[in-house]
Amino acid sequence: MSAASESVGGLDAERARWDEVRVEFEQGHRTRLNCAIHLLTTPLGLFALLGLMARLDPVVPVIATEVYLLAIRRRVPAGVWWANALVFAVLVVAAVSLDLPIAILLASMSIAWLGQDLAHRLTGEAPYADRYRGLRSAYLLWAEHCLLLMPLVLVAARHSKGSLLGWLVPRVTVRKAHFTSPHALEALATLERWILSHDVPRDRTTHWWQHELDDEEGAYGAMAEVVRSDEIERLLRGQHGERAVVIPVPEMNEVYVTGPAGTLSSDRVFYRSHVDGPFAVFPGVVLYRCMVGINRNERIRTVFDLERTAAGDFGVVLDAGEVLAFDYHRSPHRIEPVASGVEQAASETNEAVLRMNLKLHYAVAPAWLAPWARLLARLSARYNTSARRLFLRTLRPRTMRDRWTARAVVAQTVTWDWIARSVGHRNLLHLTALLVASAISGSLLPLVLGGSFVHYLLYIATFASRRDVSFGVFRRDAVFHKTLSTTILGGLYATCFELDPVSLALVVLGFGTAAFAAARLGLDRTYFGQELGLVPRRLEARLPYSLLPHPMILGSIVGLVGIHLMDPFRSAWPWLVPTHVLFYLVHLAQEVYDVHERDADPGPGRAVVAPRVG
């Protein structure tokens, strides 16, 4: 047999072994969450290892990486090898440039190891090491596992279910459904009869807590039937998956009856946009309020200001036998009269004038977050009870204290709603955490690292995963993080500034072009309104699009190059502009090749015709 034949045979054997390991590895790394965590923790652990090598001598991680890449050259496919080489190149540069203390590197390695173990526990997927643990050749298989880990993670991430960054995409949490089961419909009819049997005032709102209902007339049992109905269960699980836990919160449930528009009722207050609850920063759990229509309603609709449809705003008229679910702590909303039905019924019977609803509540989360969901349920119930007591006092203030309380309630409502619509409570917490970390460490590095690149991840994730995107929330978050990133970059440029005509000219030309291009598209089109099917398709042919492809991204890159040309800035932050440019190039490639989940297209209203965010 010739040497060439032996070489080919050896290569085939090594590739066959790679395929065998890859298949076994992917069996324990199928879910998006598991792969996303591994994409963070594996590079983190390798960075820590390379950083420890760099403490010996900066050339050590370079030589070690070259030897490693040569060792696996024949074992992995060419495309995977090059992707892996790029990852290692970035990690080596970062490890040598940052020169972190040994304690931080060891802590990073520990976090990486614990993070991977946590990923498998959260997803229930068995780690690859379980396949060889206890075997006589375990040490050899472990060495092979370590050698191929980064390439295996890259391939598994590519083959995982769904977009890896899909967890970053804000999803629509407003859902509507119809009751169809005879038991639920009969229960609603029973509740309507029970309400009408009482002398319900029309000039103010009437509330009954679930525990206050009289079961002798069947009201309590009827409400319990609706609470545990299959329709609500399917509605909530349709958003979070069959494995999610759905925890009813009966302490918050109530029957809610209000009179016609124009009367003195709590409805009057709700014509102003507001958020019902204060616990917006509670990751992983959603506390749903489910509004259930008991009787016919053609007069009032509920508008959710952060949601959009192709036809305009997201407004829902809740009629009899329908349920509307939304996020109690995060969804700004208001009510408004329906033009055709405002005066409709001053004419009719008592039941036509009254608007009868149930307010039902459920905490929903992945099964492993059930204790966290129960905590949110308890906190929400306590808040709801206290807020209702305070709110009722403000409807008819009798004393100076009541009047000041009413003003405080209005001020709090306006402020909380403004934060929800314009900033985002989690974004505000994110910024606060970065500022605190920078203050404690005495360094700008936490703020710069944590505040410079989030908007790119939002762009890439939303462009790729287009199903059920909450457009208002995405646009709010993207604008916030883009503004934060620009402020950080501009502040660093100003503090390092020295007169450099070329640098200044490129900054003005580049960012000016990007801003002009964004103005041409408008805010909605800039932030993927067309791709999400929310605005009509239109080919932009005016300047600067008539001269440049992708002027927003290219203009931003030119401006970034101008910043990097300034010597003091480049010396102080040598890695910052290249990282910005790398993110822009990734997103540019995504737009050029239209990389997104093919089953996620929102419909015929979308088209990819021009560059977007910059």
mmCIF file of N, CA and C in Angstrom, residues 510-523 525-526 542-546 550-553 555-556 611-614:
data_model
loop_
_atom_site.group_PDB
_atom_site.id
_atom_site.type_symbol
_atom_site.label_atom_id
_atom_site.label_comp_id
_atom_site.label_asym_id
_atom_site.label_seq_id
_atom_site.Cartn_x
_atom_site.Cartn_y
_atom_site.Cartn_z
ATOM 1 N N GLY A 510 -18.869 59.503 8.658
ATOM 2 C CA GLY A 510 -19.432 58.170 8.847
ATOM 3 C C GLY A 510 -20.730 58.176 9.626
ATOM 4 N N PHE A 511 -20.701 58.758 10.817
ATOM 5 C CA PHE A 511 -21.909 58.749 11.643
ATOM 6 C C PHE A 511 -22.981 59.670 11.073
ATOM 7 N N GLY A 512 -22.564 60.728 10.359
ATOM 8 C CA GLY A 512 -23.550 61.574 9.685
ATOM 9 C C GLY A 512 -24.291 60.815 8.604
ATOM 10 N N THR A 513 -23.558 60.011 7.831
ATOM 11 C CA THR A 513 -24.191 59.181 6.793
ATOM 12 C C THR A 513 -25.148 58.167 7.409
ATOM 13 N N ALA A 514 -24.726 57.535 8.499
ATOM 14 C CA ALA A 514 -25.583 56.546 9.163
ATOM 15 C C ALA A 514 -26.858 57.194 9.688
ATOM 16 N N ALA A 515 -26.733 58.380 10.289
ATOM 17 C CA ALA A 515 -27.911 59.071 10.819
ATOM 18 C C ALA A 515 -28.847 59.495 9.691
ATOM 19 N N PHE A 516 -28.293 59.964 8.575
ATOM 20 C CA PHE A 516 -29.098 60.364 7.426
ATOM 21 C C PHE A 516 -29.849 59.167 6.857
ATOM 22 N N ALA A 517 -29.169 58.027 6.773
ATOM 23 C CA ALA A 517 -29.812 56.811 6.265
ATOM 24 C C ALA A 517 -30.944 56.368 7.180
ATOM 25 N N ALA A 518 -30.729 56.456 8.492
ATOM 26 C CA ALA A 518 -31.781 56.076 9.442
ATOM 27 C C ALA A 518 -32.980 57.001 9.321
ATOM 28 N N ALA A 519 -32.726 58.296 9.123
ATOM 29 C CA ALA A 519 -33.826 59.246 8.970
ATOM 30 C C ALA A 519 -34.631 58.947 7.712
ATOM 31 N N ARG A 520 -33.961 58.521 6.650
ATOM 32 C CA ARG A 520 -34.666 58.167 5.420
ATOM 33 C C ARG A 520 -35.626 57.001 5.644
ATOM 34 N N LEU A 521 -35.175 56.001 6.378
ATOM 35 C CA LEU A 521 -36.019 54.823 6.606
ATOM 36 C C LEU A 521 -37.121 55.094 7.614
ATOM 37 N N GLY A 522 -36.842 55.933 8.605
ATOM 38 C CA GLY A 522 -37.774 56.111 9.707
ATOM 39 C C GLY A 522 -37.527 55.076 10.786
ATOM 40 N N LEU A 523 -38.012 55.362 11.992
ATOM 41 C CA LEU A 523 -37.692 54.513 13.132
ATOM 42 C C LEU A 523 -38.216 53.092 12.962
ATOM 43 N N ARG A 525 -38.956 51.300 10.202
ATOM 44 C CA ARG A 525 -38.233 50.523 9.193
ATOM 45 C C ARG A 525 -36.796 50.255 9.625
ATOM 46 N N THR A 526 -36.192 51.211 10.313
ATOM 47 C CA THR A 526 -34.832 51.001 10.799
ATOM 48 C C THR A 526 -34.768 49.788 11.704
ATOM 49 N N ARG A 542 -33.826 56.695 -2.383
ATOM 50 C CA ARG A 542 -33.283 58.043 -2.207
ATOM 51 C C ARG A 542 -31.883 57.985 -1.607
ATOM 52 N N LEU A 543 -31.181 59.120 -1.646
ATOM 53 C CA LEU A 543 -29.885 59.210 -0.982
ATOM 54 C C LEU A 543 -30.035 58.886 0.497
ATOM 55 N N PRO A 544 -29.050 58.230 1.098
ATOM 56 C CA PRO A 544 -27.789 57.723 0.542
ATOM 57 C C PRO A 544 -27.901 56.326 -0.071
ATOM 58 N N TYR A 545 -29.127 55.765 -0.091
ATOM 59 C CA TYR A 545 -29.287 54.392 -0.594
ATOM 60 C C TYR A 545 -29.034 54.296 -2.098
ATOM 61 N N SER A 546 -29.215 55.396 -2.819
ATOM 62 C CA SER A 546 -28.961 55.369 -4.260
ATOM 63 C C SER A 546 -27.471 55.323 -4.579
ATOM 64 N N HIS A 550 -26.173 49.419 2.044
ATOM 65 C CA HIS A 550 -26.085 49.337 3.502
ATOM 66 C C HIS A 550 -25.406 50.571 4.122
ATOM 67 N N PRO A 551 -25.911 51.769 3.824
ATOM 68 C CA PRO A 551 -25.224 52.989 4.285
ATOM 69 C C PRO A 551 -25.212 53.159 5.796
ATOM 70 N N MET A 552 -26.200 52.596 6.496
ATOM 71 C CA MET A 552 -26.191 52.740 7.952
ATOM 72 C C MET A 552 -25.021 51.992 8.570
ATOM 73 N N ILE A 553 -24.842 50.757 8.150
ATOM 74 C CA ILE A 553 -23.754 49.950 8.709
ATOM 75 C C ILE A 553 -22.401 50.449 8.207
ATOM 76 N N GLY A 555 -21.604 53.409 7.055
ATOM 77 C CA GLY A 555 -21.319 54.712 7.642
ATOM 78 C C GLY A 555 -20.849 54.595 9.074
ATOM 79 N N SER A 556 -21.491 53.712 9.843
ATOM 80 C CA SER A 556 -21.078 53.516 11.236
ATOM 81 C C SER A 556 -19.659 52.960 11.315
ATOM 82 N N PRO A 611 -30.624 47.753 3.937
ATOM 83 C CA PRO A 611 -29.953 47.602 5.221
ATOM 84 C C PRO A 611 -30.749 48.264 6.306
ATOM 85 N N ARG A 612 -30.517 47.835 7.507
ATOM 86 C CA ARG A 612 -31.309 48.345 8.611
ATOM 87 C C ARG A 612 -30.444 49.027 9.652
ATOM 88 N N VAL A 613 -30.503 48.496 10.851
ATOM 89 C CA VAL A 613 -29.984 49.200 12.008
ATOM 90 C C VAL A 613 -28.494 49.445 11.923
ATOM 91 N N GLY A 614 -28.068 50.560 12.507
ATOM 92 C CA GLY A 614 -26.670 50.922 12.487
ATOM 93 C C GLY A 614 -26.168 51.411 13.794
#
